PDB file of C-alpha atoms in Angstrom:
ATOM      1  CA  UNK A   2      -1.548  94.725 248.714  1.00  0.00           C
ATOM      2  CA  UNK A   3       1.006  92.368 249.754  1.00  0.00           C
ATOM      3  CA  UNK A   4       1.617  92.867 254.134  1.00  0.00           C
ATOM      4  CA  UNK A   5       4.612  92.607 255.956  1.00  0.00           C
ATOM      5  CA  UNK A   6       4.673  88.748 256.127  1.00  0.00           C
ATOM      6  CA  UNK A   7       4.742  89.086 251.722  1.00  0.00           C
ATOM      7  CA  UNK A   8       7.759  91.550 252.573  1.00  0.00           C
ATOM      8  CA  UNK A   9       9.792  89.340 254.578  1.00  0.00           C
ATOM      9  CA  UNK A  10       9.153  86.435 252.214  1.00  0.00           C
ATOM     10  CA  UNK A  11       9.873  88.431 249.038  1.00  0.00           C
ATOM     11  CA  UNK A  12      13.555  89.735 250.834  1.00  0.00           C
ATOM     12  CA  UNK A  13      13.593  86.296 252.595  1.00  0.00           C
ATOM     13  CA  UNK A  14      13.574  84.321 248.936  1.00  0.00           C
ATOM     14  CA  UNK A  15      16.020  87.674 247.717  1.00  0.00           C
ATOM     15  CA  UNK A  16      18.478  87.116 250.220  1.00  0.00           C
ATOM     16  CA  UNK A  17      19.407  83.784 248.509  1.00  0.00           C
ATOM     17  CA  UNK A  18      20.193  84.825 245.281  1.00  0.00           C
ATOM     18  CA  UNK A  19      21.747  88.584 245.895  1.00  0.00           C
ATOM     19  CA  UNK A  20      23.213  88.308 249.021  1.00  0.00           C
ATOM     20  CA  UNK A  21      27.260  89.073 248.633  1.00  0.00           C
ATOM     21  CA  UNK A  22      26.660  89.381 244.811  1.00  0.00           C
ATOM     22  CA  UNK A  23      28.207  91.717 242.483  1.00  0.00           C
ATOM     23  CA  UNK A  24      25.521  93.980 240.437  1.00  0.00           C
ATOM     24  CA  UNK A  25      26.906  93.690 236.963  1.00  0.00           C
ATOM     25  CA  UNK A  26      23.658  95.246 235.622  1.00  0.00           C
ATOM     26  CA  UNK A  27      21.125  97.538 236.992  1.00  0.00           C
ATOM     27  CA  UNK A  28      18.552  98.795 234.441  1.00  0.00           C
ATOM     28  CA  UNK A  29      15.151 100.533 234.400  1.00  0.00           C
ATOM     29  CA  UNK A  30      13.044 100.170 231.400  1.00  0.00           C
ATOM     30  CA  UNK A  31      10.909 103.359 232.170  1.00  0.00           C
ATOM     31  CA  UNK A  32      10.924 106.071 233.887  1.00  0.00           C
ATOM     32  CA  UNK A  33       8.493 105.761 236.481  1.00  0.00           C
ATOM     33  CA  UNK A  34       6.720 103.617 238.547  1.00  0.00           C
ATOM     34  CA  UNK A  35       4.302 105.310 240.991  1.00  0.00           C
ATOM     35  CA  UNK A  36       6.637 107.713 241.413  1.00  0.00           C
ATOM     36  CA  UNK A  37       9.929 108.624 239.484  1.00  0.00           C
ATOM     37  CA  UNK A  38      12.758 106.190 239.487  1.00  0.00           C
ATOM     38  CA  UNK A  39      16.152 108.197 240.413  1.00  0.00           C
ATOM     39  CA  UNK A  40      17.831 108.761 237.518  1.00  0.00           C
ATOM     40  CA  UNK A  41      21.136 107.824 239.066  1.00  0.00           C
ATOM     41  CA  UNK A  42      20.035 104.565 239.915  1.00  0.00           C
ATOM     42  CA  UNK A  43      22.085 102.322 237.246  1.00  0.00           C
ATOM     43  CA  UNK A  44      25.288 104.138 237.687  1.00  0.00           C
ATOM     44  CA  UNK A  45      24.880 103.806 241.615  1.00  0.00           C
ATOM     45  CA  UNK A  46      24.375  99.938 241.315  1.00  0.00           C
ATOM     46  CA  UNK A  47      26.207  99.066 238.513  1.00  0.00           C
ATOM     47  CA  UNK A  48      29.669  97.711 239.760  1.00  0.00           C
ATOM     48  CA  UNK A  49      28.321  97.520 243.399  1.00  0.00           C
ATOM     49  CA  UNK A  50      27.964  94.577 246.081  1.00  0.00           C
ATOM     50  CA  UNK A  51      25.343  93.854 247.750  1.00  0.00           C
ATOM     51  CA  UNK A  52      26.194  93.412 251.503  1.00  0.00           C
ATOM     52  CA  UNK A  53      22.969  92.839 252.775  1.00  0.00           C
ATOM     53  CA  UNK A  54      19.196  92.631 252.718  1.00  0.00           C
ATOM     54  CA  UNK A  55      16.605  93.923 255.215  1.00  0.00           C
ATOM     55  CA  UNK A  56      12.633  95.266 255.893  1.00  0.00           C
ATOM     56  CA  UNK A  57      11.264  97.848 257.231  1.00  0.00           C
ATOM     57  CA  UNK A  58       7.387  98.313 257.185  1.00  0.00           C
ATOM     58  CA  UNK A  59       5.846  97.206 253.825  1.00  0.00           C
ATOM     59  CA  UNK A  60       9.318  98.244 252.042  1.00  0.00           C
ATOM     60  CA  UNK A  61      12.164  95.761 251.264  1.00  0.00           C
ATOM     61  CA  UNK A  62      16.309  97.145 251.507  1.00  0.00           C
ATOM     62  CA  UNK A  63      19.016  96.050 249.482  1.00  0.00           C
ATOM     63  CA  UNK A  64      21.980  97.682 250.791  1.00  0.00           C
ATOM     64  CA  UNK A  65      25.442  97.517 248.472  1.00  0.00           C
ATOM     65  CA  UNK A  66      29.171  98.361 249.717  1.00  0.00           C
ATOM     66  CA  UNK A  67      28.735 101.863 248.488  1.00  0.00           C
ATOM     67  CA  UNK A  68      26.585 103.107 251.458  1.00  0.00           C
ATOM     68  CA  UNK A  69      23.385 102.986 249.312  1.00  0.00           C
ATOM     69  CA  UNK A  70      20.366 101.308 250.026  1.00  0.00           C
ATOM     70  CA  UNK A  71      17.870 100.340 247.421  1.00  0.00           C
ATOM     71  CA  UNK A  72      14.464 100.546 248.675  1.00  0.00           C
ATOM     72  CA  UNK A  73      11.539  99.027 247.062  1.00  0.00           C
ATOM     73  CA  UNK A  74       7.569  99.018 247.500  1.00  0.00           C
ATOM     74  CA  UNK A  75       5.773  96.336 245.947  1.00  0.00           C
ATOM     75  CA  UNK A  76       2.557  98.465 245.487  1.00  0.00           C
ATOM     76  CA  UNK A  77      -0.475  96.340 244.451  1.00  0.00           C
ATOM     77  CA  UNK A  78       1.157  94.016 242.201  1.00  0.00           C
ATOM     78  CA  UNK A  79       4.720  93.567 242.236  1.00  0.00           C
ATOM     79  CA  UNK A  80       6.933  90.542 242.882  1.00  0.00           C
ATOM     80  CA  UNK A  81      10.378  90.074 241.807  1.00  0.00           C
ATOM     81  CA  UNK A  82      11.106  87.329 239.026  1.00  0.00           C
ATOM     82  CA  UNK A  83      14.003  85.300 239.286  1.00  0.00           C
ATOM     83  CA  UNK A  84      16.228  83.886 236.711  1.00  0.00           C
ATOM     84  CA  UNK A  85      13.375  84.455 234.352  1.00  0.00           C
ATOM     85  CA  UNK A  86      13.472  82.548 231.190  1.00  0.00           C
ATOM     86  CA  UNK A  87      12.701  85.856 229.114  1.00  0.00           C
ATOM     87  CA  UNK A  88      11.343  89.506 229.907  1.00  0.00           C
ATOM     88  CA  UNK A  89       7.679  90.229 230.162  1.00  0.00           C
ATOM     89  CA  UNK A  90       5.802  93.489 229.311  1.00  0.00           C
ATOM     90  CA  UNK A  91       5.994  94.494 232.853  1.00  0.00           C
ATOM     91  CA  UNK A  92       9.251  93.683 234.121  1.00  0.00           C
ATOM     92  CA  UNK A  93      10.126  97.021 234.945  1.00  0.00           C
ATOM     93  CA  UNK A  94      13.764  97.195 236.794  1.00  0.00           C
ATOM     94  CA  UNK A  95      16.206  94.005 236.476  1.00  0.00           C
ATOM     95  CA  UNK A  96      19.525  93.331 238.528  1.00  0.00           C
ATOM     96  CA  UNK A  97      22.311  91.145 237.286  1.00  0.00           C
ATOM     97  CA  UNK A  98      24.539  89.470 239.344  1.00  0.00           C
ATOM     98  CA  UNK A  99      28.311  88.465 238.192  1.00  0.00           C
ATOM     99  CA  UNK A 100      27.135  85.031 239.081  1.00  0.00           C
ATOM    100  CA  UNK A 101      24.941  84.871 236.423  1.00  0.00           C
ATOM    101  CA  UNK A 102      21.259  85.281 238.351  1.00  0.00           C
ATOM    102  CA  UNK A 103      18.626  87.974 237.583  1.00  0.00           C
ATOM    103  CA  UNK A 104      16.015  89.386 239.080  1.00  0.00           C
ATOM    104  CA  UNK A 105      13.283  91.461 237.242  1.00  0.00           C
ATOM    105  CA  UNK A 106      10.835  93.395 238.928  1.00  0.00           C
ATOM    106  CA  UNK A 107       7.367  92.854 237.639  1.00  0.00           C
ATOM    107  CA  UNK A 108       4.357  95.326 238.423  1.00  0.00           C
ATOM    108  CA  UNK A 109       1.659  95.603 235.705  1.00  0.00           C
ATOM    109  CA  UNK A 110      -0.392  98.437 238.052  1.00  0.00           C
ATOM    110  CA  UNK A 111       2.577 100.176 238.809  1.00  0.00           C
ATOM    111  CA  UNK A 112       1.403 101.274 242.054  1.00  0.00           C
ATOM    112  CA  UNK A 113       4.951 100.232 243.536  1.00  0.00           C
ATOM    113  CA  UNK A 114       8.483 102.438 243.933  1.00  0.00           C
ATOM    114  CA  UNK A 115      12.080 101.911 243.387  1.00  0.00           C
ATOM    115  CA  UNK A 116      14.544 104.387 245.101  1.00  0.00           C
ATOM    116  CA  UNK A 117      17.719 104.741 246.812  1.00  0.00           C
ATOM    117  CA  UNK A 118      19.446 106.511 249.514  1.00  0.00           C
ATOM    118  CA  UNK A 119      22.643 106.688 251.550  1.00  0.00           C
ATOM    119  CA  UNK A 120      22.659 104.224 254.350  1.00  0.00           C
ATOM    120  CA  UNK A 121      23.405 106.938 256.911  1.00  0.00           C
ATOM    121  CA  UNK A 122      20.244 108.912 255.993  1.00  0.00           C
ATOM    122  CA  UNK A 123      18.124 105.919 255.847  1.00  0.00           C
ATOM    123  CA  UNK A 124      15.748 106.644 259.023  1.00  0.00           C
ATOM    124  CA  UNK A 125      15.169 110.160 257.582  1.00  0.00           C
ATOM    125  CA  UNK A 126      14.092 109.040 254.468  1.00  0.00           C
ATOM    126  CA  UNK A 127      10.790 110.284 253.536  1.00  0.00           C
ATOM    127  CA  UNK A 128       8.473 107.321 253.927  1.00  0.00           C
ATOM    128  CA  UNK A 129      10.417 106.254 257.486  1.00  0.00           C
ATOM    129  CA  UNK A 130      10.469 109.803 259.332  1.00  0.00           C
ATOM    130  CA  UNK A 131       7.444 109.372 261.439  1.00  0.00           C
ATOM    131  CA  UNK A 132       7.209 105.889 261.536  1.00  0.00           C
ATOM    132  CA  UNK A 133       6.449 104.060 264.538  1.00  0.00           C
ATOM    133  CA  UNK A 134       8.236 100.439 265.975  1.00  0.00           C
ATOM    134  CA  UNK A 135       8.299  97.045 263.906  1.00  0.00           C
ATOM    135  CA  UNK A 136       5.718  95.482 265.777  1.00  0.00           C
ATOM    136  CA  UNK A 137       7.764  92.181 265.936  1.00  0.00           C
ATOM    137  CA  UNK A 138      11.374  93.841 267.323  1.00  0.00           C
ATOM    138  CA  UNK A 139      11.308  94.486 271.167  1.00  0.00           C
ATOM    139  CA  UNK A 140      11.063  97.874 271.133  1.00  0.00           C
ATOM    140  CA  UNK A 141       7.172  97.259 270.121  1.00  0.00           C
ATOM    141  CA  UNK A 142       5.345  96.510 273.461  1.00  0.00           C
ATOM    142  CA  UNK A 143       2.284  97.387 275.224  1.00  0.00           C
ATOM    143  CA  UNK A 144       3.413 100.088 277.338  1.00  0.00           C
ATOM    144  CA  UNK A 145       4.510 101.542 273.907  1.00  0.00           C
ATOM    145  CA  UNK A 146       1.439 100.766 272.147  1.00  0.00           C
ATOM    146  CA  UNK A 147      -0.432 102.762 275.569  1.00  0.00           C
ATOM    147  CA  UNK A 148       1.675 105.562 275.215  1.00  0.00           C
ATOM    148  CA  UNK A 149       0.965 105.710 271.367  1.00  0.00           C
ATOM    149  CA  UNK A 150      -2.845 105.608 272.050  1.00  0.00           C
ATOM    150  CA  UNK A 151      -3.396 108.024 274.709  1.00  0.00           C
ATOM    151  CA  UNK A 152      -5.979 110.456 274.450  1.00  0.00           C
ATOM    152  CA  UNK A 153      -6.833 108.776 270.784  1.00  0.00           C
ATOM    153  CA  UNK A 154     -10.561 108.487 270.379  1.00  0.00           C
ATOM    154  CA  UNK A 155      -9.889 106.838 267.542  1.00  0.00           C
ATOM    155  CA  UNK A 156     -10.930 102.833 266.819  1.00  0.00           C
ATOM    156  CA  UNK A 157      -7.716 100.961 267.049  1.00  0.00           C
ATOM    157  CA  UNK A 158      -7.885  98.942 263.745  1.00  0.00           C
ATOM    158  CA  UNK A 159      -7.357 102.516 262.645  1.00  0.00           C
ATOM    159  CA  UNK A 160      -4.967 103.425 264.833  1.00  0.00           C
ATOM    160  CA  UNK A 161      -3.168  99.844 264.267  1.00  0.00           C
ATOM    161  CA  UNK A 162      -3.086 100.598 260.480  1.00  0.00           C
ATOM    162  CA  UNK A 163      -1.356 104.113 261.023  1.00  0.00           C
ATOM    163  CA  UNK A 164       2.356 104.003 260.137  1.00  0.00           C
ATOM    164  CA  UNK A 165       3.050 106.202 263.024  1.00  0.00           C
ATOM    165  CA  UNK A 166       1.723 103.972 265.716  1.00  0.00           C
ATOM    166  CA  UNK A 167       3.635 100.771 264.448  1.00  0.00           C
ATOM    167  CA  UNK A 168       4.837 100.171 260.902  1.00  0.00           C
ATOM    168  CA  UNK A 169       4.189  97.521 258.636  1.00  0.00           C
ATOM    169  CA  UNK A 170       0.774  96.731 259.727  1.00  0.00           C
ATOM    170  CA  UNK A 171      -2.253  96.275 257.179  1.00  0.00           C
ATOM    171  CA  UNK A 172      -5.594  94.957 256.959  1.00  0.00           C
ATOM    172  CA  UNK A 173      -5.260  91.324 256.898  1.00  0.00           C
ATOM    173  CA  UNK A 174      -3.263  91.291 260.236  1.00  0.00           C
ATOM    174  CA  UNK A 175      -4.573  93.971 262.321  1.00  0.00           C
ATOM    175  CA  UNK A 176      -8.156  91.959 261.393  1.00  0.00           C
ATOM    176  CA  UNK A 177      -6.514  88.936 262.402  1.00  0.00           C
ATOM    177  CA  UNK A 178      -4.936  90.236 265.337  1.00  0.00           C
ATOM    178  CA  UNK A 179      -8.047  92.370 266.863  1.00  0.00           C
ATOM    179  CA  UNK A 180      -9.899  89.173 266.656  1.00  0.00           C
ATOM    180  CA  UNK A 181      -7.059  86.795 268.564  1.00  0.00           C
ATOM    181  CA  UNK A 182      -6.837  89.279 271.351  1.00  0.00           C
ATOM    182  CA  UNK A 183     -11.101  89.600 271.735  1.00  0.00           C
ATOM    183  CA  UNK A 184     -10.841  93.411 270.812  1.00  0.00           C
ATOM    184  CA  UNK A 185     -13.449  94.948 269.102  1.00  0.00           C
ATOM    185  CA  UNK A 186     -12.387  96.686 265.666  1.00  0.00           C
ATOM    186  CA  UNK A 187     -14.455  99.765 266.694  1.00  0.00           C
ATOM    187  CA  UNK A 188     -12.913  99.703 270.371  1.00  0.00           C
ATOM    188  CA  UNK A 189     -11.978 103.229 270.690  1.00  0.00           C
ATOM    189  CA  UNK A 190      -8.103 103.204 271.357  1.00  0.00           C
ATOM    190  CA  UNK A 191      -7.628 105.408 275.099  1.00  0.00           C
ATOM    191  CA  UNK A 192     -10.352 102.995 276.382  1.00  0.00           C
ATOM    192  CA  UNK A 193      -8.267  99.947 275.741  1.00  0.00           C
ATOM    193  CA  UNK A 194      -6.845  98.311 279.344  1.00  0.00           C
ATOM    194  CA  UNK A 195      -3.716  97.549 279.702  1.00  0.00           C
ATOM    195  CA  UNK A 196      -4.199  94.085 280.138  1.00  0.00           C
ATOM    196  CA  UNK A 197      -5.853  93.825 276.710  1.00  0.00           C
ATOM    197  CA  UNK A 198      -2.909  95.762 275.018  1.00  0.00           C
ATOM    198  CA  UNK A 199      -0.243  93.047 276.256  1.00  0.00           C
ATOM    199  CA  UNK A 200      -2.558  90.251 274.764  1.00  0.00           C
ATOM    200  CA  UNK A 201      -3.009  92.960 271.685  1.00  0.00           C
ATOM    201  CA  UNK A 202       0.607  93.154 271.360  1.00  0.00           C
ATOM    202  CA  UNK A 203       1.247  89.588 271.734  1.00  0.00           C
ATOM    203  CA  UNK A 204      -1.389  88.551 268.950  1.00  0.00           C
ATOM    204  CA  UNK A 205       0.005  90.841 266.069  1.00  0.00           C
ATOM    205  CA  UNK A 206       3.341  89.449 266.792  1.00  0.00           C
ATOM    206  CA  UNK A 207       2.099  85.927 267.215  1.00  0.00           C
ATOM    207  CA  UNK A 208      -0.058  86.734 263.954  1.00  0.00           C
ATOM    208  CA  UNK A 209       2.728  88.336 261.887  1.00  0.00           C
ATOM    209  CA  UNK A 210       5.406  85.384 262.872  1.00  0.00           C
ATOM    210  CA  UNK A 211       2.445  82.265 262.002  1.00  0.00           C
ATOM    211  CA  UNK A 212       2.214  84.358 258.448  1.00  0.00           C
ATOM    212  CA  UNK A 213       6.153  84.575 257.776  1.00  0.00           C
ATOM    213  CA  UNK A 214       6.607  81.062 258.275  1.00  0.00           C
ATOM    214  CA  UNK A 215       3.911  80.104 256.353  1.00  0.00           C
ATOM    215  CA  UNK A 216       5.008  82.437 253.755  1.00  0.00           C
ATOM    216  CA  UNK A 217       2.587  84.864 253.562  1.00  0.00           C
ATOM    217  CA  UNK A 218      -0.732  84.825 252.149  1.00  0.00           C
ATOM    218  CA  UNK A 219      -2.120  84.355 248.761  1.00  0.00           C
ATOM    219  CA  UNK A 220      -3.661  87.398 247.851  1.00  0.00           C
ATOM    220  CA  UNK A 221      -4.058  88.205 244.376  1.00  0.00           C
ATOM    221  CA  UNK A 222      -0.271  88.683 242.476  1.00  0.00           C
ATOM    222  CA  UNK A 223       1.487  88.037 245.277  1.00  0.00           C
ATOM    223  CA  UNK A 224       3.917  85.048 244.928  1.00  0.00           C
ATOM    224  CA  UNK A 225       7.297  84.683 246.384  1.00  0.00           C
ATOM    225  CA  UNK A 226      10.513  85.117 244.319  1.00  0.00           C
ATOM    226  CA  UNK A 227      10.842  81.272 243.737  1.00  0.00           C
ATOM    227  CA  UNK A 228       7.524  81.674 242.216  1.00  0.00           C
ATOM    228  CA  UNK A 229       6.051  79.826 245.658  1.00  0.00           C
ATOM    229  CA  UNK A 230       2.559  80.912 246.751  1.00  0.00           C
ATOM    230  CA  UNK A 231       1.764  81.868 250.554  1.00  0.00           C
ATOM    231  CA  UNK A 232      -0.346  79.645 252.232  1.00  0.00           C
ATOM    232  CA  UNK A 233      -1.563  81.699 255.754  1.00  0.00           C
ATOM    233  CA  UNK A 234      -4.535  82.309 254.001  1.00  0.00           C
ATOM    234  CA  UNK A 235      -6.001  78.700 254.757  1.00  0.00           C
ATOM    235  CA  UNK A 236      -5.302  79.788 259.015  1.00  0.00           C
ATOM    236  CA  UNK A 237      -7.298  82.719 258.678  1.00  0.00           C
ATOM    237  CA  UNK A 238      -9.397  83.134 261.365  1.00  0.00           C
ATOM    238  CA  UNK A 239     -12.263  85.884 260.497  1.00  0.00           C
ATOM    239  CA  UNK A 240     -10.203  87.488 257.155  1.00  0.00           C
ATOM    240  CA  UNK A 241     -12.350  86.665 254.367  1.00  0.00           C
ATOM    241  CA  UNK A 242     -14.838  84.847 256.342  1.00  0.00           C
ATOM    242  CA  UNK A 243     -17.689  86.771 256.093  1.00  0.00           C
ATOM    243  CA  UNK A 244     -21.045  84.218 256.951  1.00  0.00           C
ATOM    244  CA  UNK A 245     -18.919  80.948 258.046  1.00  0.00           C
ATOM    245  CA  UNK A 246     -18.595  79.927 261.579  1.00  0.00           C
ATOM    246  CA  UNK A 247     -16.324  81.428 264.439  1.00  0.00           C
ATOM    247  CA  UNK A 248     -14.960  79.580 266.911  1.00  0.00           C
ATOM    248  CA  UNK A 249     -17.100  80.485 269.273  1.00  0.00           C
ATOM    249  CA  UNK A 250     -20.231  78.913 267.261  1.00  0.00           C
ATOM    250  CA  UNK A 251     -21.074  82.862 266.220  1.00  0.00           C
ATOM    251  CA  UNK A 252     -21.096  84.121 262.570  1.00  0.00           C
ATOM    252  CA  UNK A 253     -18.278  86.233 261.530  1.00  0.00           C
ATOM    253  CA  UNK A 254     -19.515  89.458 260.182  1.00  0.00           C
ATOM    254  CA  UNK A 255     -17.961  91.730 257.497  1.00  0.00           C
ATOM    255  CA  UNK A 256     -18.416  95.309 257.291  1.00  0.00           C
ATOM    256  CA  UNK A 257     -16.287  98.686 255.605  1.00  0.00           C
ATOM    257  CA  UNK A 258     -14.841 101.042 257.344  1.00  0.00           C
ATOM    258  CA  UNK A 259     -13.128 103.769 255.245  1.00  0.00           C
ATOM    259  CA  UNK A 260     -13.169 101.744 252.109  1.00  0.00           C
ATOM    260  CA  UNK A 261     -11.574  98.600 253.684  1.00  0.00           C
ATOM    261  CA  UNK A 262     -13.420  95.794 254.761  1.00  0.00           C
ATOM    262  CA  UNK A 263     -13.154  95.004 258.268  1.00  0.00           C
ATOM    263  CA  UNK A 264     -13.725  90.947 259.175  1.00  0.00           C
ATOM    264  CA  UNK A 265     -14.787  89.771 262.839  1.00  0.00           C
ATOM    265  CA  UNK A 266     -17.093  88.383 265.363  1.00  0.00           C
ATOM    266  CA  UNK A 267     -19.451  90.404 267.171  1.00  0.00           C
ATOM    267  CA  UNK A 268     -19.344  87.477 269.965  1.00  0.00           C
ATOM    268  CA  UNK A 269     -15.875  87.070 270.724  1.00  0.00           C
ATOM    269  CA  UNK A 270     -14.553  90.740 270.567  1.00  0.00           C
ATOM    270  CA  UNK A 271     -15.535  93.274 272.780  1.00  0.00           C
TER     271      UNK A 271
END
């Protein structure tokens, strides 16, 4: 499932082509994705101008001069298409521009989401309520992240991959991340120092800002709007590594813990 770093990348490559456009045409070709698209959405869009693009967690923003914002999950599978040269089967949703550019939203699993809101209720929207910081803005920090995890018995990789303590995170990251700062997955969280929540904090953001510029990682469908892969994967440092070498000269091992796998080195983290 594409991360945050896919996120930014996917609105990133968006901004350049919607940004300050008109919508000329909005159109769903079916009713659903994983959940039902609103059935207003055309005549909400249609007409519109798009005034600005944004993130938050795992879900991209499109906001338009009508106070709406179009918010979109890319599930599994989904990228957007630009200026394709003809629909495919699963181009789902498409936006026209009056300059002439389109953008088709392709998601053959359908595990992604299309809505839209009014800017003003935007932080109450369902999926946003109870989330927690964007681990890169500066209201995520380690006295935060304490505060979060006190009296949690929980591991933190669980904890980091709860929306509530800090949105956006997923698997590849928090693996990452854990294994940058020398934390063990299965840590549990109220045991954590200080100390090692600063250099915590300051490996997922270091982690998250390496992916974005590298444009995220190649994992499965995931491709950029231009069509551009993400190439983070290749700086992995335990993700996927299960049997090669850590830095440390110890074998990075690979277990799963509730049904995801969980990379890292039993030498280095503690």
């Amino acid at each position: 499932m594409p991360e945050l770093p896919e996120v930014e990348t996917t609105v990133a490559g968006l901004r350049k082509v919607l940004d300050g456009q008109r919508i000329t045409r909005a159109e769903a070709f079916r009713a659903d994705l994983r959940w039902p698209i609103p059935e207003d959405l055309r005549q909400r869009l249609t007409g519109a101008t798009i005034t600005g693009l944004g993130r938050r967690a795992k879900y991209g923003l499109i906001y338009t001069d009508r106070d709406d914002v179009l918010i979109f999950h890319l599930g599994m599978s989904g990228r957007w298409r630009v200026d394709p040269a003809e629909m495919e089967k699963h181009d789902h949703f498409l936006l026209e521009t009056a300059a002439g550019r389109v953008v088709a939203l392709n998601d053959h699993r359908r595990f992604g989401s299309l809505d839209i809101v009014a800017n003003g209720t935007l932080a109450d929207y369902r999926f946003f309520a109870k989330m927690g910081p964007e681990p890169l803005s500066d209201e995520f920090d380690a006295e935060v992240l304490q505060k979060a995890l006190k009296g949690r018995k929980a591991p933190i990789k669980a904890m980091l991959l709860n929306q509530n303590i800090v949105a956006g995170l997923g698997n590849i990251y928090v693996c990452e991340a854990l294994h940058m700062a020398g934390i063990a997955p299965d840590a549990l969280s109220e045991k954590i120092s200080k100390p090692r929540l600063v250099k915590l904090v300051i490996a997922i953001k270091e982690v998250l800002t390496s992916a974005i510029a590298a444009g995220g990682s190649t994992l499965r469908d995931f491709a950029a709007p231009d069509g551009e892969l993400g190439y983070f994967a290749k700086d992995w440092r335990v993700y996927g590594r299960e049997g090669e070498v850590c830095g440390c000269g110890a074998q990075v091992k690979r277990r799963v813990d509730s049904g995801r796998s969980t990379f890292y080195c039993a030498k280095c983290q503690r």
